[in-house]
């Protein structure tokens, strides 16, 4: 099956430069370079977690530079929880979990605005628990099966 453009997705709403400025504002970063570093680290980590149509649709919502960072990653064999995502990225970058949590929130809040509510809901449904807060959304508990 060939990837076809999806009619329900809008064109990219911002350029990569605009995305960096928005992340810089959200994260209160002193420089654009620091915001760009956060964008690349977080999107690469997210690219290791997402698969299927959600990955393709998300890439279509992002500026080209951001989409390439996301899609250049090979999805991991095992998905991480939201906290596992933060810990894994902290291990990979050598940063503290608190710094990575801050970076993740700054980047994924902007990503959530680009995706819109429908795609964001699909992404959160695909990922294990703990990601909604990283995207700046309320974490609703999933119903537990009756015992």
GROMACS .gro file of N, CA and C in nm:
model
  441
    1UNK      N    1   0.084  -0.117   0.000
    1UNK     CA    2   0.000   0.000   0.000
    1UNK      C    3   0.089   0.124   0.000
    2UNK      N    4   0.056   0.218  -0.084
    2UNK     CA    5   0.134   0.341  -0.095
    2UNK      C    6   0.073   0.447  -0.005
    3UNK      N    7   0.161   0.529   0.052
    3UNK     CA    8   0.111   0.640   0.132
    3UNK      C    9   0.044   0.741   0.041
    4UNK      N   10  -0.079   0.770   0.069
    4UNK     CA   11  -0.154   0.871  -0.005
    4UNK      C   12  -0.169   0.993   0.085
    5UNK      N   13  -0.166   1.112   0.027
    5UNK     CA   14  -0.193   1.230   0.110
    5UNK      C   15  -0.330   1.217   0.174
    6UNK      N   16  -0.339   1.253   0.299
    6UNK     CA   17  -0.464   1.242   0.371
    6UNK      C   18  -0.539   1.374   0.362
    7UNK      N   19  -0.658   1.368   0.307
    7UNK     CA   20  -0.735   1.489   0.283
    7UNK      C   21  -0.776   1.560   0.412
    8UNK      N   22  -0.789   1.486   0.522
    8UNK     CA   23  -0.836   1.546   0.646
    8UNK      C   24  -0.728   1.624   0.719
    9UNK      N   25  -0.605   1.614   0.674
    9UNK     CA   26  -0.497   1.687   0.739
    9UNK      C   27  -0.472   1.819   0.668
   10UNK      N   28  -0.453   1.923   0.744
   10UNK     CA   29  -0.426   2.053   0.684
   10UNK      C   30  -0.277   2.065   0.651
   11UNK      N   31  -0.245   2.168   0.578
   11UNK     CA   32  -0.105   2.196   0.548
   11UNK      C   33  -0.034   2.236   0.677
   12UNK      N   34   0.098   2.224   0.680
   12UNK     CA   35   0.174   2.261   0.797
   12UNK      C   36   0.142   2.405   0.835
   13UNK      N   37   0.107   2.425   0.960
   13UNK     CA   38   0.060   2.554   1.007
   13UNK      C   39   0.173   2.651   1.039
   14UNK      N   40   0.296   2.603   1.050
   14UNK     CA   41   0.407   2.693   1.080
   14UNK      C   42   0.536   2.640   1.018
   15UNK      N   43   0.627   2.731   0.998
   15UNK     CA   44   0.759   2.694   0.947
   15UNK      C   45   0.842   2.639   1.063
   16UNK      N   46   0.957   2.580   1.029
   16UNK     CA   47   1.045   2.529   1.134
   16UNK      C   48   1.095   2.643   1.222
   17UNK      N   49   1.127   2.756   1.161
   17UNK     CA   50   1.170   2.872   1.239
   17UNK      C   51   1.062   2.919   1.336
   18UNK      N   52   0.938   2.921   1.291
   18UNK     CA   53   0.828   2.958   1.379
   18UNK      C   54   0.809   2.856   1.490
   19UNK      N   55   0.827   2.729   1.456
   19UNK     CA   56   0.816   2.624   1.557
   19UNK      C   57   0.924   2.643   1.664
   20UNK      N   58   1.046   2.671   1.620
   20UNK     CA   59   1.155   2.693   1.716
   20UNK      C   60   1.126   2.812   1.806
   21UNK      N   61   1.074   2.918   1.751
   21UNK     CA   62   1.042   3.036   1.832
   21UNK      C   63   0.932   3.004   1.933
   22UNK      N   64   0.834   2.925   1.892
   22UNK     CA   65   0.726   2.887   1.983
   22UNK      C   66   0.779   2.798   2.096
   23UNK      N   67   0.866   2.703   2.062
   23UNK     CA   68   0.927   2.616   2.164
   23UNK      C   69   1.017   2.700   2.255
   24UNK      N   70   1.090   2.793   2.196
   24UNK     CA   71   1.176   2.880   2.277
   24UNK      C   72   1.093   2.957   2.379
   25UNK      N   73   0.978   3.008   2.337
   25UNK     CA   74   0.889   3.080   2.427
   25UNK      C   75   0.833   2.987   2.535
   26UNK      N   76   0.780   2.870   2.493
   26UNK     CA   77   0.720   2.775   2.587
   26UNK      C   78   0.822   2.727   2.691
   27UNK      N   79   0.945   2.702   2.646
   27UNK     CA   80   1.048   2.650   2.736
   27UNK      C   81   1.132   2.756   2.803
   28UNK      N   82   1.108   2.883   2.771
   28UNK     CA   83   1.185   2.995   2.825
   28UNK      C   84   1.335   2.973   2.803
   29UNK      N   85   1.369   2.926   2.683
   29UNK     CA   86   1.510   2.901   2.651
   29UNK      C   87   1.579   3.031   2.615
   30UNK      N   88   1.707   3.045   2.654
   30UNK     CA   89   1.778   3.171   2.628
   30UNK      C   90   1.814   3.191   2.481
   31UNK      N   91   1.825   3.081   2.405
   31UNK     CA   92   1.864   3.094   2.265
   31UNK      C   93   1.779   3.004   2.177
   32UNK      N   94   1.777   3.038   2.050
   32UNK     CA   95   1.707   2.957   1.952
   32UNK      C   96   1.777   2.822   1.936
   33UNK      N   97   1.909   2.821   1.950
   33UNK     CA   98   1.986   2.697   1.937
   33UNK      C   99   1.946   2.597   2.046
   34UNK      N  100   1.923   2.645   2.166
   34UNK     CA  101   1.881   2.556   2.276
   34UNK      C  102   1.742   2.499   2.247
   35UNK      N  103   1.653   2.580   2.193
   35UNK     CA  104   1.520   2.532   2.155
   35UNK      C  105   1.531   2.428   2.045
   36UNK      N  106   1.619   2.450   1.948
   36UNK     CA  107   1.636   2.355   1.838
   36UNK      C  108   1.690   2.222   1.889
   37UNK      N  109   1.783   2.228   1.983
   37UNK     CA  110   1.836   2.106   2.044
   37UNK      C  111   1.724   2.026   2.112
   38UNK      N  112   1.639   2.095   2.185
   38UNK     CA  113   1.527   2.029   2.253
   38UNK      C  114   1.431   1.967   2.151
   39UNK      N  115   1.401   2.039   2.044
   39UNK     CA  116   1.309   1.988   1.941
   39UNK      C  117   1.365   1.860   1.881
   40UNK      N  118   1.491   1.860   1.843
   40UNK     CA  119   1.549   1.741   1.779
   40UNK      C  120   1.556   1.623   1.876
   41UNK      N  121   1.594   1.646   2.001
   41UNK     CA  122   1.603   1.537   2.098
   41UNK      C  123   1.465   1.476   2.126
   42UNK      N  124   1.367   1.560   2.150
   42UNK     CA  125   1.233   1.510   2.187
   42UNK      C  126   1.165   1.442   2.069
   43UNK      N  127   1.174   1.501   1.950
   43UNK     CA  128   1.110   1.439   1.834
   43UNK      C  129   1.179   1.309   1.794
   44UNK      N  130   1.309   1.300   1.812
   44UNK     CA  131   1.378   1.174   1.785
   44UNK      C  132   1.329   1.067   1.882
   45UNK      N  133   1.316   1.103   2.009
   45UNK     CA  134   1.266   1.007   2.108
   45UNK      C  135   1.122   0.967   2.077
   46UNK      N  136   1.039   1.061   2.037
   46UNK     CA  137   0.901   1.029   2.002
   46UNK      C  138   0.896   0.940   1.878
   47UNK      N  139   0.987   0.962   1.785
   47UNK     CA  140   0.994   0.879   1.666
   47UNK      C  141   1.027   0.734   1.697
   48UNK      N  142   1.091   0.709   1.810
   48UNK     CA  143   1.120   0.572   1.853
   48UNK      C  144   0.999   0.506   1.918
   49UNK      N  145   0.895   0.584   1.946
   49UNK     CA  146   0.776   0.531   2.014
   49UNK      C  147   0.654   0.516   1.924
   50UNK      N  148   0.643   0.599   1.822
   50UNK     CA  149   0.524   0.598   1.737
   50UNK      C  150   0.542   0.509   1.615
   51UNK      N  151   0.433   0.445   1.575
   51UNK     CA  152   0.433   0.362   1.455
   51UNK      C  153   0.305   0.388   1.376
   52UNK      N  154   0.298   0.330   1.259
   52UNK     CA  155   0.174   0.328   1.181
   52UNK      C  156   0.127   0.462   1.130
   53UNK      N  157  -0.004   0.470   1.110
   53UNK     CA  158  -0.065   0.589   1.052
   53UNK      C  159  -0.045   0.712   1.139
   54UNK      N  160  -0.043   0.694   1.271
   54UNK     CA  161  -0.023   0.808   1.359
   54UNK      C  162   0.113   0.873   1.335
   55UNK      N  163   0.213   0.792   1.313
   55UNK     CA  164   0.348   0.843   1.284
   55UNK      C  165   0.348   0.920   1.152
   56UNK      N  166   0.286   0.862   1.049
   56UNK     CA  167   0.281   0.926   0.918
   56UNK      C  168   0.201   1.057   0.925
   57UNK      N  169   0.085   1.053   0.990
   57UNK     CA  170   0.001   1.171   1.000
   57UNK      C  171   0.069   1.281   1.081
   58UNK      N  172   0.138   1.245   1.188
   58UNK     CA  173   0.210   1.344   1.267
   58UNK      C  174   0.320   1.408   1.183
   59UNK      N  175   0.394   1.329   1.110
   59UNK     CA  176   0.501   1.384   1.025
   59UNK      C  177   0.445   1.484   0.925
   60UNK      N  178   0.325   1.458   0.873
   60UNK     CA  179   0.264   1.549   0.777
   60UNK      C  180   0.222   1.681   0.840
   61UNK      N  181   0.201   1.683   0.971
   61UNK     CA  182   0.161   1.805   1.041
   61UNK      C  183   0.279   1.893   1.078
   62UNK      N  184   0.399   1.836   1.078
   62UNK     CA  185   0.518   1.907   1.124
   62UNK      C  186   0.590   1.975   1.009
   63UNK      N  187   0.666   2.081   1.040
   63UNK     CA  188   0.756   2.136   0.938
   63UNK      C  189   0.854   2.027   0.893
   64UNK      N  190   0.903   2.038   0.771
   64UNK     CA  191   0.987   1.933   0.711
   64UNK      C  192   1.104   1.894   0.801
   65UNK      N  193   1.176   1.990   0.855
   65UNK     CA  194   1.293   1.960   0.937
   65UNK      C  195   1.256   1.877   1.060
   66UNK      N  196   1.144   1.910   1.121
   66UNK     CA  197   1.097   1.836   1.238
   66UNK      C  198   1.048   1.697   1.198
   67UNK      N  199   0.979   1.689   1.085
   67UNK     CA  200   0.928   1.560   1.037
   67UNK      C  201   1.044   1.465   1.007
   68UNK      N  202   1.151   1.516   0.949
   68UNK     CA  203   1.267   1.432   0.919
   68UNK      C  204   1.331   1.377   1.046
   69UNK      N  205   1.337   1.457   1.150
   69UNK     CA  206   1.391   1.411   1.278
   69UNK      C  207   1.305   1.299   1.335
   70UNK      N  208   1.173   1.317   1.329
   70UNK     CA  209   1.079   1.216   1.380
   70UNK      C  210   1.090   1.086   1.303
   71UNK      N  211   1.090   1.093   1.172
   71UNK     CA  212   1.082   0.973   1.088
   71UNK      C  213   1.218   0.906   1.065
   72UNK      N  214   1.325   0.971   1.102
   72UNK     CA  215   1.457   0.910   1.085
   72UNK      C  216   1.483   0.800   1.187
   73UNK      N  217   1.399   0.792   1.289
   73UNK     CA  218   1.418   0.696   1.396
   73UNK      C  219   1.348   0.564   1.365
   74UNK      N  220   1.412   0.456   1.404
   74UNK     CA  221   1.352   0.324   1.393
   74UNK      C  222   1.269   0.302   1.520
   75UNK      N  223   1.142   0.268   1.505
   75UNK     CA  224   1.060   0.246   1.626
   75UNK      C  225   1.119   0.136   1.715
   76UNK      N  226   1.113   0.159   1.844
   76UNK     CA  227   1.164   0.063   1.942
   76UNK      C  228   1.075  -0.060   1.946
   77UNK      N  229   1.133  -0.171   1.985
   77UNK     CA  230   1.058  -0.296   1.995
   77UNK      C  231   0.955  -0.291   2.108
   78UNK      N  232   0.986  -0.215   2.211
   78UNK     CA  233   0.897  -0.206   2.327
   78UNK      C  234   0.868  -0.059   2.356
   79UNK      N  235   0.741  -0.026   2.370
   79UNK     CA  236   0.704   0.112   2.400
   79UNK      C  237   0.728   0.143   2.547
   80UNK      N  238   0.766   0.267   2.572
   80UNK     CA  239   0.791   0.315   2.707
   80UNK      C  240   0.671   0.392   2.759
   81UNK      N  241   0.649   0.389   2.889
   81UNK     CA  242   0.549   0.476   2.950
   81UNK      C  243   0.599   0.619   2.940
   82UNK      N  244   0.515   0.714   2.976
   82UNK     CA  245   0.558   0.854   2.974
   82UNK      C  246   0.681   0.877   3.060
   83UNK      N  247   0.681   0.821   3.182
   83UNK     CA  248   0.797   0.836   3.270
   83UNK      C  249   0.918   0.763   3.212
   84UNK      N  250   0.898   0.645   3.154
   84UNK     CA  251   1.006   0.572   3.090
   84UNK      C  252   1.065   0.650   2.973
   85UNK      N  253   0.980   0.720   2.899
   85UNK     CA  254   1.023   0.806   2.789
   85UNK      C  255   1.118   0.914   2.841
   86UNK      N  256   1.080   0.979   2.950
   86UNK     CA  257   1.163   1.085   3.009
   86UNK      C  258   1.295   1.027   3.059
   87UNK      N  259   1.289   0.915   3.131
   87UNK     CA  260   1.413   0.854   3.183
   87UNK      C  261   1.505   0.811   3.070
   88UNK      N  262   1.450   0.749   2.965
   88UNK     CA  263   1.531   0.705   2.852
   88UNK      C  264   1.598   0.823   2.783
   89UNK      N  265   1.525   0.930   2.762
   89UNK     CA  266   1.583   1.048   2.698
   89UNK      C  267   1.689   1.112   2.787
   90UNK      N  268   1.668   1.111   2.917
   90UNK     CA  269   1.769   1.163   3.010
   90UNK      C  270   1.897   1.080   3.001
   91UNK      N  271   1.883   0.948   2.995
   91UNK     CA  272   2.001   0.861   2.982
   91UNK      C  273   2.075   0.886   2.852
   92UNK      N  274   2.000   0.905   2.744
   92UNK     CA  275   2.062   0.925   2.612
   92UNK      C  276   2.132   1.060   2.601
   93UNK      N  277   2.078   1.163   2.666
   93UNK     CA  278   2.133   1.298   2.652
   93UNK      C  279   2.226   1.338   2.765
   94UNK      N  280   2.222   1.265   2.876
   94UNK     CA  281   2.304   1.302   2.991
   94UNK      C  282   2.245   1.415   3.073
   95UNK      N  283   2.123   1.453   3.043
   95UNK     CA  284   2.054   1.558   3.118
   95UNK      C  285   1.979   1.496   3.236
   96UNK      N  286   1.935   1.580   3.327
   96UNK     CA  287   1.857   1.531   3.440
   96UNK      C  288   1.714   1.502   3.394
   97UNK      N  289   1.645   1.411   3.463
   97UNK     CA  290   1.505   1.388   3.428
   97UNK      C  291   1.420   1.515   3.436
   98UNK      N  292   1.450   1.603   3.530
   98UNK     CA  293   1.373   1.728   3.541
   98UNK      C  294   1.392   1.816   3.417
   99UNK      N  295   1.513   1.825   3.369
   99UNK     CA  296   1.541   1.904   3.249
   99UNK      C  297   1.474   1.843   3.128
  100UNK      N  298   1.481   1.710   3.116
  100UNK     CA  299   1.419   1.642   3.004
  100UNK      C  300   1.268   1.657   3.010
  101UNK      N  301   1.210   1.649   3.127
  101UNK     CA  302   1.064   1.667   3.142
  101UNK      C  303   1.025   1.806   3.095
  102UNK      N  304   1.105   1.906   3.131
  102UNK     CA  305   1.079   2.044   3.088
  102UNK      C  306   1.087   2.055   2.936
  103UNK      N  307   1.195   2.000   2.878
  103UNK     CA  308   1.214   2.004   2.733
  103UNK      C  309   1.099   1.934   2.661
  104UNK      N  310   1.062   1.818   2.712
  104UNK     CA  311   0.955   1.740   2.651
  104UNK      C  312   0.824   1.817   2.652
  105UNK      N  313   0.792   1.877   2.764
  105UNK     CA  314   0.670   1.956   2.773
  105UNK      C  315   0.670   2.074   2.678
  106UNK      N  316   0.783   2.144   2.668
  106UNK     CA  317   0.792   2.260   2.578
  106UNK      C  318   0.772   2.219   2.433
  107UNK      N  319   0.832   2.109   2.392
  107UNK     CA  320   0.823   2.065   2.253
  107UNK      C  321   0.687   2.003   2.223
  108UNK      N  322   0.642   1.912   2.307
  108UNK     CA  323   0.519   1.840   2.277
  108UNK      C  324   0.394   1.926   2.292
  109UNK      N  325   0.400   2.032   2.369
  109UNK     CA  326   0.288   2.125   2.376
  109UNK      C  327   0.269   2.194   2.240
  110UNK      N  328   0.380   2.229   2.178
  110UNK     CA  329   0.373   2.290   2.044
  110UNK      C  330   0.328   2.186   1.941
  111UNK      N  331   0.379   2.064   1.952
  111UNK     CA  332   0.338   1.956   1.862
  111UNK      C  333   0.187   1.932   1.874
  112UNK      N  334   0.135   1.935   1.996
  112UNK     CA  335  -0.009   1.914   2.017
  112UNK      C  336  -0.091   2.019   1.944
  113UNK      N  337  -0.043   2.143   1.942
  113UNK     CA  338  -0.115   2.249   1.870
  113UNK      C  339  -0.114   2.224   1.720
  114UNK      N  340  -0.005   2.169   1.670
  114UNK     CA  341   0.005   2.142   1.526
  114UNK      C  342  -0.081   2.024   1.482
  115UNK      N  343  -0.100   1.927   1.569
  115UNK     CA  344  -0.173   1.806   1.531
  115UNK      C  345  -0.323   1.824   1.532
  116UNK      N  346  -0.372   1.901   1.624
  116UNK     CA  347  -0.517   1.912   1.641
  116UNK      C  348  -0.566   1.801   1.732
  117UNK      N  349  -0.687   1.815   1.785
  117UNK     CA  350  -0.737   1.722   1.886
  117UNK      C  351  -0.759   1.578   1.837
  118UNK      N  352  -0.804   1.562   1.713
  118UNK     CA  353  -0.831   1.426   1.663
  118UNK      C  354  -0.705   1.341   1.653
  119UNK      N  355  -0.603   1.394   1.588
  119UNK     CA  356  -0.477   1.320   1.575
  119UNK      C  357  -0.410   1.303   1.710
  120UNK      N  358  -0.414   1.405   1.793
  120UNK     CA  359  -0.354   1.393   1.926
  120UNK      C  360  -0.421   1.281   2.005
  121UNK      N  361  -0.551   1.269   1.996
  121UNK     CA  362  -0.622   1.161   2.066
  121UNK      C  363  -0.576   1.025   2.014
  122UNK      N  364  -0.558   1.012   1.883
  122UNK     CA  365  -0.511   0.886   1.825
  122UNK      C  366  -0.369   0.854   1.871
  123UNK      N  367  -0.284   0.955   1.876
  123UNK     CA  368  -0.145   0.934   1.922
  123UNK      C  369  -0.146   0.888   2.068
  124UNK      N  370  -0.222   0.957   2.152
  124UNK     CA  371  -0.226   0.920   2.294
  124UNK      C  372  -0.287   0.782   2.315
  125UNK      N  373  -0.380   0.744   2.229
  125UNK     CA  374  -0.439   0.611   2.239
  125UNK      C  375  -0.336   0.503   2.204
  126UNK      N  376  -0.247   0.533   2.111
  126UNK     CA  377  -0.146   0.435   2.071
  126UNK      C  378  -0.037   0.418   2.177
  127UNK      N  379  -0.004   0.525   2.247
  127UNK     CA  380   0.106   0.523   2.344
  127UNK      C  381   0.059   0.473   2.480
  128UNK      N  382   0.151   0.414   2.558
  128UNK     CA  383   0.116   0.374   2.696
  128UNK      C  384   0.083   0.496   2.782
  129UNK      N  385   0.039   0.473   2.903
  129UNK     CA  386   0.002   0.581   2.994
  129UNK      C  387   0.116   0.677   3.024
  130UNK      N  388   0.080   0.799   3.058
  130UNK     CA  389   0.177   0.898   3.100
  130UNK      C  390   0.216   1.001   2.996
  131UNK      N  391   0.169   0.986   2.873
  131UNK     CA  392   0.208   1.079   2.767
  131UNK      C  393   0.120   1.203   2.760
  132UNK      N  394  -0.004   1.193   2.804
  132UNK     CA  395  -0.094   1.308   2.793
  132UNK      C  396  -0.036   1.430   2.862
  133UNK      N  397   0.017   1.413   2.981
  133UNK     CA  398   0.076   1.526   3.053
  133UNK      C  399   0.195   1.584   2.978
  134UNK      N  400   0.270   1.499   2.909
  134UNK     CA  401   0.384   1.548   2.833
  134UNK      C  402   0.339   1.636   2.717
  135UNK      N  403   0.219   1.610   2.665
  135UNK     CA  404   0.162   1.689   2.556
  135UNK      C  405   0.080   1.808   2.610
  136UNK      N  406   0.082   1.828   2.742
  136UNK     CA  407   0.009   1.939   2.800
  136UNK      C  408  -0.140   1.914   2.812
  137UNK      N  409  -0.180   1.786   2.817
  137UNK     CA  410  -0.320   1.748   2.825
  137UNK      C  411  -0.347   1.683   2.961
  138UNK      N  412  -0.473   1.681   3.000
  138UNK     CA  413  -0.512   1.612   3.122
  138UNK      C  414  -0.494   1.462   3.102
  139UNK      N  415  -0.445   1.395   3.203
  139UNK     CA  416  -0.426   1.250   3.196
  139UNK      C  417  -0.550   1.185   3.254
  140UNK      N  418  -0.632   1.132   3.165
  140UNK     CA  419  -0.753   1.063   3.210
  140UNK      C  420  -0.722   0.917   3.228
  141UNK      N  421  -0.770   0.861   3.336
  141UNK     CA  422  -0.745   0.720   3.364
  141UNK      C  423  -0.822   0.633   3.268
  142UNK      N  424  -0.757   0.532   3.220
  142UNK     CA  425  -0.824   0.437   3.132
  142UNK      C  426  -0.906   0.341   3.217
  143UNK      N  427  -1.025   0.303   3.171
  143UNK     CA  428  -1.108   0.212   3.250
  143UNK      C  429  -1.035   0.079   3.272
  144UNK      N  430  -1.044   0.030   3.394
  144UNK     CA  431  -0.983  -0.099   3.429
  144UNK      C  432  -1.089  -0.207   3.417
  145UNK      N  433  -1.053  -0.322   3.359
  145UNK     CA  434  -1.152  -0.430   3.349
  145UNK      C  435  -1.195  -0.476   3.488
  146UNK      N  436  -1.322  -0.511   3.498
  146UNK     CA  437  -1.375  -0.558   3.626
  146UNK      C  438  -1.313  -0.693   3.661
  147UNK      N  439  -1.283  -0.711   3.788
  147UNK     CA  440  -1.219  -0.837   3.831
  147UNK      C  441  -1.320  -0.944   3.855
   0.00000   0.00000   0.00000
